[in-house]
């Protein structure tokens, strides 16, 4: 039972979403990245747009077309993604960080292609900015929704990220199950949030198409947004 746009708690809201992987350049022809397909973030964008929100989707490189009616901002690196998010966040009611941001980038990007001279080589990496935490720590932050991809102790790490990153809602998935997640059209997740009494609540979303999962996440986000802004 999909929400109908006329009952949508998201109608007229500006929603900013990150999606896809980031690419961190090593030299002019190589980069570090990950297996994110962007499908979950694009599904969120498509559903939020269907539910009447004004959607801006800041996306790393993917094979996907922008959903109809969504404002797509294409980026490559984590730093570019942060810059694009900061340029669009001022009027956002809700920020959903779905991108698989590279945690590290090269300490220095080689200006010329690296030649294979030595038998071993080392890359020095430095930590990337945490886009979600940066936005959640703004003076007037939008309501922030995060994801947690874990291979173990999913509930423990998700609840920790919810608190530490000051999120309203987190969607956690167990990426050790390679039949779902990353490049799949389906996903299974558990949502965690705090109720009005400050108690941790959770809701399991059983394996389903990413569009269905996206709508369940947006429904919960809409409910929390309504509670905060009544
Ligand atoms: N995130 C982000 N910017 C980063 C890293 C993560 O915005 N540089 C966001 C992701 O989009 C996701 C959430 O933070 O919504 C959690 O990402 P995840 O990789 O699970 O957690 P990290 O905080 O990076 O910690 P770790 O990888 O060590 O588990
Ligand atoms: Ca990470």
PDB file of C-alpha atoms and ligand atoms in Angstrom:
ATOM      1  CA  UNK A   1       0.000   0.000   0.000  1.00  0.00           C
ATOM      2  CA  UNK A   2       2.007   2.907  -1.314  1.00  0.00           C
ATOM      3  CA  UNK A   3       1.298   6.310   0.191  1.00  0.00           C
ATOM      4  CA  UNK A   4      -0.768   8.477  -2.077  1.00  0.00           C
ATOM      5  CA  UNK A   5       0.757  11.865  -2.922  1.00  0.00           C
ATOM      6  CA  UNK A   6      -2.367  13.579  -1.600  1.00  0.00           C
ATOM      7  CA  UNK A   7      -1.810  12.106   1.900  1.00  0.00           C
ATOM      8  CA  UNK A   8       1.920  12.763   1.760  1.00  0.00           C
ATOM      9  CA  UNK A   9       3.601  14.429   4.747  1.00  0.00           C
ATOM     10  CA  UNK A  10       6.385  15.467   2.348  1.00  0.00           C
ATOM     11  CA  UNK A  11       4.294  17.618   0.027  1.00  0.00           C
ATOM     12  CA  UNK A  12       6.033  20.917  -0.775  1.00  0.00           C
ATOM     13  CA  UNK A  13       9.130  20.126   1.323  1.00  0.00           C
ATOM     14  CA  UNK A  14      12.634  20.619  -0.071  1.00  0.00           C
ATOM     15  CA  UNK A  15      14.538  17.361   0.301  1.00  0.00           C
ATOM     16  CA  UNK A  16      18.260  17.046  -0.367  1.00  0.00           C
ATOM     17  CA  UNK A  17      19.653  13.561  -1.004  1.00  0.00           C
ATOM     18  CA  UNK A  18      23.177  12.226  -1.628  1.00  0.00           C
ATOM     19  CA  UNK A  19      23.638   9.031  -3.633  1.00  0.00           C
ATOM     20  CA  UNK A  20      26.184   6.781  -5.287  1.00  0.00           C
ATOM     21  CA  UNK A  21      29.877   6.310  -4.629  1.00  0.00           C
ATOM     22  CA  UNK A  22      32.538   8.991  -4.621  1.00  0.00           C
ATOM     23  CA  UNK A  23      35.730   8.788  -6.680  1.00  0.00           C
ATOM     24  CA  UNK A  24      38.998   9.875  -5.137  1.00  0.00           C
ATOM     25  CA  UNK A  25      41.642  10.552  -7.777  1.00  0.00           C
ATOM     26  CA  UNK A  26      45.034   8.839  -7.520  1.00  0.00           C
ATOM     27  CA  UNK A  27      46.461  10.287 -10.734  1.00  0.00           C
ATOM     28  CA  UNK A  28      44.880  11.548 -14.009  1.00  0.00           C
ATOM     29  CA  UNK A  29      43.718   8.026 -15.000  1.00  0.00           C
ATOM     30  CA  UNK A  30      43.040   6.204 -11.704  1.00  0.00           C
ATOM     31  CA  UNK A  31      40.822   6.516  -8.649  1.00  0.00           C
ATOM     32  CA  UNK A  32      39.698   4.863  -5.399  1.00  0.00           C
ATOM     33  CA  UNK A  33      35.998   4.090  -5.089  1.00  0.00           C
ATOM     34  CA  UNK A  34      33.495   1.449  -3.936  1.00  0.00           C
ATOM     35  CA  UNK A  35      30.699  -0.781  -5.255  1.00  0.00           C
ATOM     36  CA  UNK A  36      27.771   1.577  -4.613  1.00  0.00           C
ATOM     37  CA  UNK A  37      25.353   1.548  -7.584  1.00  0.00           C
ATOM     38  CA  UNK A  38      23.361   4.581  -6.414  1.00  0.00           C
ATOM     39  CA  UNK A  39      20.097   2.628  -6.717  1.00  0.00           C
ATOM     40  CA  UNK A  40      18.944   3.230  -3.130  1.00  0.00           C
ATOM     41  CA  UNK A  41      19.512   6.995  -3.299  1.00  0.00           C
ATOM     42  CA  UNK A  42      17.861   7.282  -6.726  1.00  0.00           C
ATOM     43  CA  UNK A  43      14.871   5.258  -5.426  1.00  0.00           C
ATOM     44  CA  UNK A  44      14.578   7.694  -2.503  1.00  0.00           C
ATOM     45  CA  UNK A  45      14.717  10.640  -4.902  1.00  0.00           C
ATOM     46  CA  UNK A  46      12.063   9.133  -7.189  1.00  0.00           C
ATOM     47  CA  UNK A  47       9.721   8.358  -4.291  1.00  0.00           C
ATOM     48  CA  UNK A  48      10.208  11.725  -2.576  1.00  0.00           C
ATOM     49  CA  UNK A  49       9.413  13.432  -5.884  1.00  0.00           C
ATOM     50  CA  UNK A  50       6.312  11.229  -6.357  1.00  0.00           C
ATOM     51  CA  UNK A  51       5.238  12.215  -2.833  1.00  0.00           C
ATOM     52  CA  UNK A  52       5.280  15.887  -3.746  1.00  0.00           C
ATOM     53  CA  UNK A  53       8.672  16.995  -2.411  1.00  0.00           C
ATOM     54  CA  UNK A  54      11.079  19.269  -4.311  1.00  0.00           C
ATOM     55  CA  UNK A  55      14.087  16.994  -4.641  1.00  0.00           C
ATOM     56  CA  UNK A  56      17.753  17.805  -5.203  1.00  0.00           C
ATOM     57  CA  UNK A  57      19.928  14.724  -5.738  1.00  0.00           C
ATOM     58  CA  UNK A  58      23.685  15.181  -5.325  1.00  0.00           C
ATOM     59  CA  UNK A  59      25.172  12.092  -6.931  1.00  0.00           C
ATOM     60  CA  UNK A  60      28.539  10.523  -7.458  1.00  0.00           C
ATOM     61  CA  UNK A  61      29.153   8.658 -10.750  1.00  0.00           C
ATOM     62  CA  UNK A  62      26.458   6.027 -11.488  1.00  0.00           C
ATOM     63  CA  UNK A  63      24.891   4.344 -14.519  1.00  0.00           C
ATOM     64  CA  UNK A  64      21.461   5.724 -13.582  1.00  0.00           C
ATOM     65  CA  UNK A  65      19.359   8.449 -15.173  1.00  0.00           C
ATOM     66  CA  UNK A  66      17.987  11.187 -12.930  1.00  0.00           C
ATOM     67  CA  UNK A  67      14.372  10.430 -11.947  1.00  0.00           C
ATOM     68  CA  UNK A  68      11.878  12.674 -13.786  1.00  0.00           C
ATOM     69  CA  UNK A  69      11.442  16.033 -12.084  1.00  0.00           C
ATOM     70  CA  UNK A  70      14.469  15.654  -9.789  1.00  0.00           C
ATOM     71  CA  UNK A  71      17.233  18.269  -9.800  1.00  0.00           C
ATOM     72  CA  UNK A  72      20.442  16.246 -10.333  1.00  0.00           C
ATOM     73  CA  UNK A  73      23.817  17.665  -9.287  1.00  0.00           C
ATOM     74  CA  UNK A  74      26.650  15.420 -10.527  1.00  0.00           C
ATOM     75  CA  UNK A  75      29.884  15.253  -8.515  1.00  0.00           C
ATOM     76  CA  UNK A  76      32.903  12.966  -8.238  1.00  0.00           C
ATOM     77  CA  UNK A  77      34.907  13.340  -5.025  1.00  0.00           C
ATOM     78  CA  UNK A  78      33.749  13.567  -1.410  1.00  0.00           C
ATOM     79  CA  UNK A  79      34.945  17.177  -1.248  1.00  0.00           C
ATOM     80  CA  UNK A  80      32.904  18.054  -4.367  1.00  0.00           C
ATOM     81  CA  UNK A  81      29.905  16.280  -2.836  1.00  0.00           C
ATOM     82  CA  UNK A  82      30.251  18.306   0.383  1.00  0.00           C
ATOM     83  CA  UNK A  83      30.567  21.556  -1.603  1.00  0.00           C
ATOM     84  CA  UNK A  84      27.414  20.739  -3.629  1.00  0.00           C
ATOM     85  CA  UNK A  85      25.469  19.764  -0.498  1.00  0.00           C
ATOM     86  CA  UNK A  86      26.513  22.982   1.264  1.00  0.00           C
ATOM     87  CA  UNK A  87      25.425  24.990  -1.780  1.00  0.00           C
ATOM     88  CA  UNK A  88      21.922  23.457  -1.652  1.00  0.00           C
ATOM     89  CA  UNK A  89      21.283  22.806   2.048  1.00  0.00           C
ATOM     90  CA  UNK A  90      20.108  26.253   3.189  1.00  0.00           C
ATOM     91  CA  UNK A  91      16.458  25.768   2.227  1.00  0.00           C
ATOM     92  CA  UNK A  92      16.294  21.988   2.770  1.00  0.00           C
ATOM     93  CA  UNK A  93      13.796  20.662   5.334  1.00  0.00           C
ATOM     94  CA  UNK A  94      15.236  17.146   5.236  1.00  0.00           C
ATOM     95  CA  UNK A  95      18.737  15.915   4.314  1.00  0.00           C
ATOM     96  CA  UNK A  96      19.126  12.233   3.477  1.00  0.00           C
ATOM     97  CA  UNK A  97      22.736  11.002   3.201  1.00  0.00           C
ATOM     98  CA  UNK A  98      22.580   7.817   1.158  1.00  0.00           C
ATOM     99  CA  UNK A  99      25.927   8.157  -0.648  1.00  0.00           C
ATOM    100  CA  UNK A 100      28.720   5.672  -0.020  1.00  0.00           C
ATOM    101  CA  UNK A 101      31.305   8.383   0.554  1.00  0.00           C
ATOM    102  CA  UNK A 102      34.939   7.262   0.431  1.00  0.00           C
ATOM    103  CA  UNK A 103      36.206   7.608   3.990  1.00  0.00           C
ATOM    104  CA  UNK A 104      39.701   8.529   2.753  1.00  0.00           C
ATOM    105  CA  UNK A 105      41.260  10.330  -0.212  1.00  0.00           C
ATOM    106  CA  UNK A 106      44.824  10.556  -1.460  1.00  0.00           C
ATOM    107  CA  UNK A 107      47.047  12.842   0.595  1.00  0.00           C
ATOM    108  CA  UNK A 108      48.365  14.129  -2.745  1.00  0.00           C
ATOM    109  CA  UNK A 109      47.011  13.489  -6.239  1.00  0.00           C
ATOM    110  CA  UNK A 110      49.788  12.837  -8.776  1.00  0.00           C
ATOM    111  CA  UNK A 111      49.666  15.345 -11.622  1.00  0.00           C
ATOM    112  CA  UNK A 112      51.094  12.810 -14.096  1.00  0.00           C
ATOM    113  CA  UNK A 113      50.236   9.151 -14.574  1.00  0.00           C
ATOM    114  CA  UNK A 114      52.175   7.041 -12.068  1.00  0.00           C
ATOM    115  CA  UNK A 115      54.682   4.717 -13.803  1.00  0.00           C
ATOM    116  CA  UNK A 116      55.182   1.107 -12.621  1.00  0.00           C
ATOM    117  CA  UNK A 117      58.807   1.409 -11.634  1.00  0.00           C
ATOM    118  CA  UNK A 118      59.055  -0.001  -8.113  1.00  0.00           C
ATOM    119  CA  UNK A 119      57.956  -3.544  -7.129  1.00  0.00           C
ATOM    120  CA  UNK A 120      55.817  -2.238  -4.279  1.00  0.00           C
ATOM    121  CA  UNK A 121      54.180   1.110  -3.733  1.00  0.00           C
ATOM    122  CA  UNK A 122      52.258   2.836  -0.973  1.00  0.00           C
ATOM    123  CA  UNK A 123      49.435   5.311  -1.193  1.00  0.00           C
ATOM    124  CA  UNK A 124      49.097   7.793   1.634  1.00  0.00           C
ATOM    125  CA  UNK A 125      45.458   8.515   2.502  1.00  0.00           C
ATOM    126  CA  UNK A 126      43.848  11.217   4.610  1.00  0.00           C
ATOM    127  CA  UNK A 127      40.341  11.250   6.060  1.00  0.00           C
ATOM    128  CA  UNK A 128      37.554  12.842   4.035  1.00  0.00           C
ATOM    129  CA  UNK A 129      35.084  15.241   5.640  1.00  0.00           C
ATOM    130  CA  UNK A 130      31.973  13.508   6.993  1.00  0.00           C
ATOM    131  CA  UNK A 131      29.253  15.168   4.921  1.00  0.00           C
ATOM    132  CA  UNK A 132      26.357  14.021   7.088  1.00  0.00           C
ATOM    133  CA  UNK A 133      28.008  15.018  10.382  1.00  0.00           C
ATOM    134  CA  UNK A 134      29.042  18.382   8.905  1.00  0.00           C
ATOM    135  CA  UNK A 135      25.441  19.154   7.910  1.00  0.00           C
ATOM    136  CA  UNK A 136      23.963  17.872  11.200  1.00  0.00           C
ATOM    137  CA  UNK A 137      26.324  20.197  13.099  1.00  0.00           C
ATOM    138  CA  UNK A 138      25.203  23.348  11.289  1.00  0.00           C
ATOM    139  CA  UNK A 139      23.546  25.992  13.505  1.00  0.00           C
ATOM    140  CA  UNK A 140      20.107  25.423  11.873  1.00  0.00           C
ATOM    141  CA  UNK A 141      20.375  21.931  10.438  1.00  0.00           C
ATOM    142  CA  UNK A 142      17.700  20.275   8.332  1.00  0.00           C
ATOM    143  CA  UNK A 143      16.264  17.065   9.783  1.00  0.00           C
ATOM    144  CA  UNK A 144      19.028  14.546   9.037  1.00  0.00           C
ATOM    145  CA  UNK A 145      18.585  10.956   7.896  1.00  0.00           C
ATOM    146  CA  UNK A 146      21.561   8.608   7.557  1.00  0.00           C
ATOM    147  CA  UNK A 147      22.404   5.109   6.452  1.00  0.00           C
ATOM    148  CA  UNK A 148      24.690   2.588   8.064  1.00  0.00           C
ATOM    149  CA  UNK A 149      26.245  -0.190   6.061  1.00  0.00           C
ATOM    150  CA  UNK A 150      27.617  -2.772   8.466  1.00  0.00           C
ATOM    151  CA  UNK A 151      28.948  -6.313   8.255  1.00  0.00           C
ATOM    152  CA  UNK A 152      28.566  -7.052  11.989  1.00  0.00           C
ATOM    153  CA  UNK A 153      26.725  -5.811  15.128  1.00  0.00           C
ATOM    154  CA  UNK A 154      24.335  -3.860  12.887  1.00  0.00           C
ATOM    155  CA  UNK A 155      22.011  -2.589  15.634  1.00  0.00           C
ATOM    156  CA  UNK A 156      24.876  -1.555  17.906  1.00  0.00           C
ATOM    157  CA  UNK A 157      26.740   0.456  15.245  1.00  0.00           C
ATOM    158  CA  UNK A 158      23.549   1.963  13.811  1.00  0.00           C
ATOM    159  CA  UNK A 159      22.317   3.197  17.206  1.00  0.00           C
ATOM    160  CA  UNK A 160      25.778   4.643  17.839  1.00  0.00           C
ATOM    161  CA  UNK A 161      25.770   6.516  14.487  1.00  0.00           C
ATOM    162  CA  UNK A 162      22.238   7.806  15.161  1.00  0.00           C
ATOM    163  CA  UNK A 163      23.416   9.433  18.379  1.00  0.00           C
ATOM    164  CA  UNK A 164      26.944  10.443  17.408  1.00  0.00           C
ATOM    165  CA  UNK A 165      25.907  12.080  14.122  1.00  0.00           C
ATOM    166  CA  UNK A 166      22.794  13.724  15.699  1.00  0.00           C
ATOM    167  CA  UNK A 167      20.372  12.098  13.263  1.00  0.00           C
ATOM    168  CA  UNK A 168      16.587  11.919  13.441  1.00  0.00           C
ATOM    169  CA  UNK A 169      16.560   8.546  11.682  1.00  0.00           C
ATOM    170  CA  UNK A 170      19.031   5.934  10.485  1.00  0.00           C
ATOM    171  CA  UNK A 171      18.483   3.060   8.062  1.00  0.00           C
ATOM    172  CA  UNK A 172      20.862   0.200   8.704  1.00  0.00           C
ATOM    173  CA  UNK A 173      21.662  -2.727   6.492  1.00  0.00           C
ATOM    174  CA  UNK A 174      23.804  -5.781   6.807  1.00  0.00           C
ATOM    175  CA  UNK A 175      26.107  -5.637   3.789  1.00  0.00           C
ATOM    176  CA  UNK A 176      27.634  -9.028   4.598  1.00  0.00           C
ATOM    177  CA  UNK A 177      24.609 -10.472   2.732  1.00  0.00           C
ATOM    178  CA  UNK A 178      25.818  -9.840  -0.830  1.00  0.00           C
ATOM    179  CA  UNK A 179      22.497 -10.899  -2.403  1.00  0.00           C
ATOM    180  CA  UNK A 180      21.032  -7.526  -1.332  1.00  0.00           C
ATOM    181  CA  UNK A 181      22.349  -4.010  -0.887  1.00  0.00           C
ATOM    182  CA  UNK A 182      24.989  -2.379  -3.068  1.00  0.00           C
ATOM    183  CA  UNK A 183      24.222  -3.387  -6.666  1.00  0.00           C
ATOM    184  CA  UNK A 184      20.950  -5.186  -6.030  1.00  0.00           C
ATOM    185  CA  UNK A 185      17.431  -3.983  -6.908  1.00  0.00           C
ATOM    186  CA  UNK A 186      16.281  -5.200  -3.497  1.00  0.00           C
ATOM    187  CA  UNK A 187      17.240  -4.355   0.036  1.00  0.00           C
ATOM    188  CA  UNK A 188      16.361  -5.173   3.643  1.00  0.00           C
ATOM    189  CA  UNK A 189      16.921  -2.647   6.414  1.00  0.00           C
ATOM    190  CA  UNK A 190      16.194  -1.788   9.998  1.00  0.00           C
ATOM    191  CA  UNK A 191      15.186   1.765  10.878  1.00  0.00           C
ATOM    192  CA  UNK A 192      16.239   3.282  14.218  1.00  0.00           C
ATOM    193  CA  UNK A 193      15.055   6.556  15.759  1.00  0.00           C
ATOM    194  CA  UNK A 194      14.216   8.079  19.134  1.00  0.00           C
ATOM    195  CA  UNK A 195      10.575   8.566  20.118  1.00  0.00           C
ATOM    196  CA  UNK A 196       9.232  11.676  21.863  1.00  0.00           C
ATOM    197  CA  UNK A 197      10.308  10.198  25.230  1.00  0.00           C
ATOM    198  CA  UNK A 198      13.847   9.760  23.949  1.00  0.00           C
ATOM    199  CA  UNK A 199      13.607   5.978  23.802  1.00  0.00           C
ATOM    200  CA  UNK A 200      15.233   4.077  20.941  1.00  0.00           C
ATOM    201  CA  UNK A 201      12.672   2.593  18.551  1.00  0.00           C
ATOM    202  CA  UNK A 202      13.239   0.288  15.631  1.00  0.00           C
ATOM    203  CA  UNK A 203      11.341  -1.122  12.686  1.00  0.00           C
ATOM    204  CA  UNK A 204      12.482  -3.947  10.426  1.00  0.00           C
ATOM    205  CA  UNK A 205      11.842  -3.517   6.709  1.00  0.00           C
ATOM    206  CA  UNK A 206      11.813  -6.981   5.161  1.00  0.00           C
ATOM    207  CA  UNK A 207      13.522  -7.693   1.878  1.00  0.00           C
ATOM    208  CA  UNK A 208      11.713  -5.735  -0.845  1.00  0.00           C
ATOM    209  CA  UNK A 209      12.397  -3.693  -3.995  1.00  0.00           C
ATOM    210  CA  UNK A 210      14.416  -0.548  -3.248  1.00  0.00           C
ATOM    211  CA  UNK A 211      11.432   1.612  -4.277  1.00  0.00           C
ATOM    212  CA  UNK A 212       9.336  -0.018  -1.532  1.00  0.00           C
ATOM    213  CA  UNK A 213      12.128   0.348   1.024  1.00  0.00           C
ATOM    214  CA  UNK A 214      12.567   3.986  -0.041  1.00  0.00           C
ATOM    215  CA  UNK A 215       8.909   4.744   0.506  1.00  0.00           C
ATOM    216  CA  UNK A 216       8.986   3.155   3.993  1.00  0.00           C
ATOM    217  CA  UNK A 217      12.028   5.264   4.946  1.00  0.00           C
ATOM    218  CA  UNK A 218      10.323   8.416   3.626  1.00  0.00           C
ATOM    219  CA  UNK A 219       7.101   7.571   5.457  1.00  0.00           C
ATOM    220  CA  UNK A 220       9.011   7.299   8.764  1.00  0.00           C
ATOM    221  CA  UNK A 221      10.974  10.469   7.996  1.00  0.00           C
ATOM    222  CA  UNK A 222       7.722  12.294   7.206  1.00  0.00           C
ATOM    223  CA  UNK A 223       6.209  11.176  10.494  1.00  0.00           C
ATOM    224  CA  UNK A 224       9.242  12.369  12.486  1.00  0.00           C
ATOM    225  CA  UNK A 225       9.292  15.646  10.565  1.00  0.00           C
ATOM    226  CA  UNK A 226       5.609  16.177  11.399  1.00  0.00           C
ATOM    227  CA  UNK A 227       6.229  15.512  15.116  1.00  0.00           C
ATOM    228  CA  UNK A 228       9.069  18.043  15.189  1.00  0.00           C
ATOM    229  CA  UNK A 229       7.220  20.746  13.315  1.00  0.00           C
ATOM    230  CA  UNK A 230       3.650  20.527  14.638  1.00  0.00           C
TER     231      UNK A 230
HETATM  232  N1  LIG B   1      28.707   9.688   5.361  1.00  0.00           N
HETATM  233  C1  LIG B   1      28.942  10.967   4.865  1.00  0.00           C
HETATM  234  N2  LIG B   1      30.230  11.383   4.638  1.00  0.00           N
HETATM  235  C2  LIG B   1      31.274  10.565   4.884  1.00  0.00           C
HETATM  236  C3  LIG B   1      31.044   9.251   5.365  1.00  0.00           C
HETATM  237  C4  LIG B   1      29.744   8.843   5.595  1.00  0.00           C
HETATM  238  O1  LIG B   1      27.982  11.721   4.640  1.00  0.00           O
HETATM  239  N3  LIG B   1      32.510  11.007   4.650  1.00  0.00           N
HETATM  240  C5  LIG B   1      27.327   9.279   5.647  1.00  0.00           C
HETATM  241  C6  LIG B   1      26.798   8.162   4.767  1.00  0.00           C
HETATM  242  O2  LIG B   1      26.158   8.694   3.625  1.00  0.00           O
HETATM  243  C7  LIG B   1      25.822   7.447   5.693  1.00  0.00           C
HETATM  244  C8  LIG B   1      26.436   7.648   7.068  1.00  0.00           C
HETATM  245  O3  LIG B   1      27.305   8.763   6.956  1.00  0.00           O
HETATM  246  O4  LIG B   1      24.558   8.082   5.712  1.00  0.00           O
HETATM  247  C9  LIG B   1      27.168   6.474   7.608  1.00  0.00           C
HETATM  248  O5  LIG B   1      28.133   6.023   6.698  1.00  0.00           O
HETATM  249  P1  LIG B   1      29.019   4.770   7.072  1.00  0.00           P
HETATM  250  O6  LIG B   1      30.068   4.564   6.044  1.00  0.00           O
HETATM  251  O7  LIG B   1      28.098   3.624   7.454  1.00  0.00           O
HETATM  252  O8  LIG B   1      29.677   5.255   8.452  1.00  0.00           O
HETATM  253  P2  LIG B   1      30.983   6.055   8.787  1.00  0.00           P
HETATM  254  O9  LIG B   1      30.581   7.166   9.709  1.00  0.00           O
HETATM  255  O10 LIG B   1      31.733   6.435   7.569  1.00  0.00           O
HETATM  256  O11 LIG B   1      31.807   5.012   9.665  1.00  0.00           O
HETATM  257  P3  LIG B   1      32.447   3.590   9.221  1.00  0.00           P
HETATM  258  O12 LIG B   1      32.605   3.574   7.726  1.00  0.00           O
HETATM  259  O13 LIG B   1      33.741   3.540   9.976  1.00  0.00           O
HETATM  260  O14 LIG B   1      31.453   2.534   9.706  1.00  0.00           O
HETATM  261 CA1  LIG B   2      32.287   4.937   5.905  1.00  0.00          CA
END
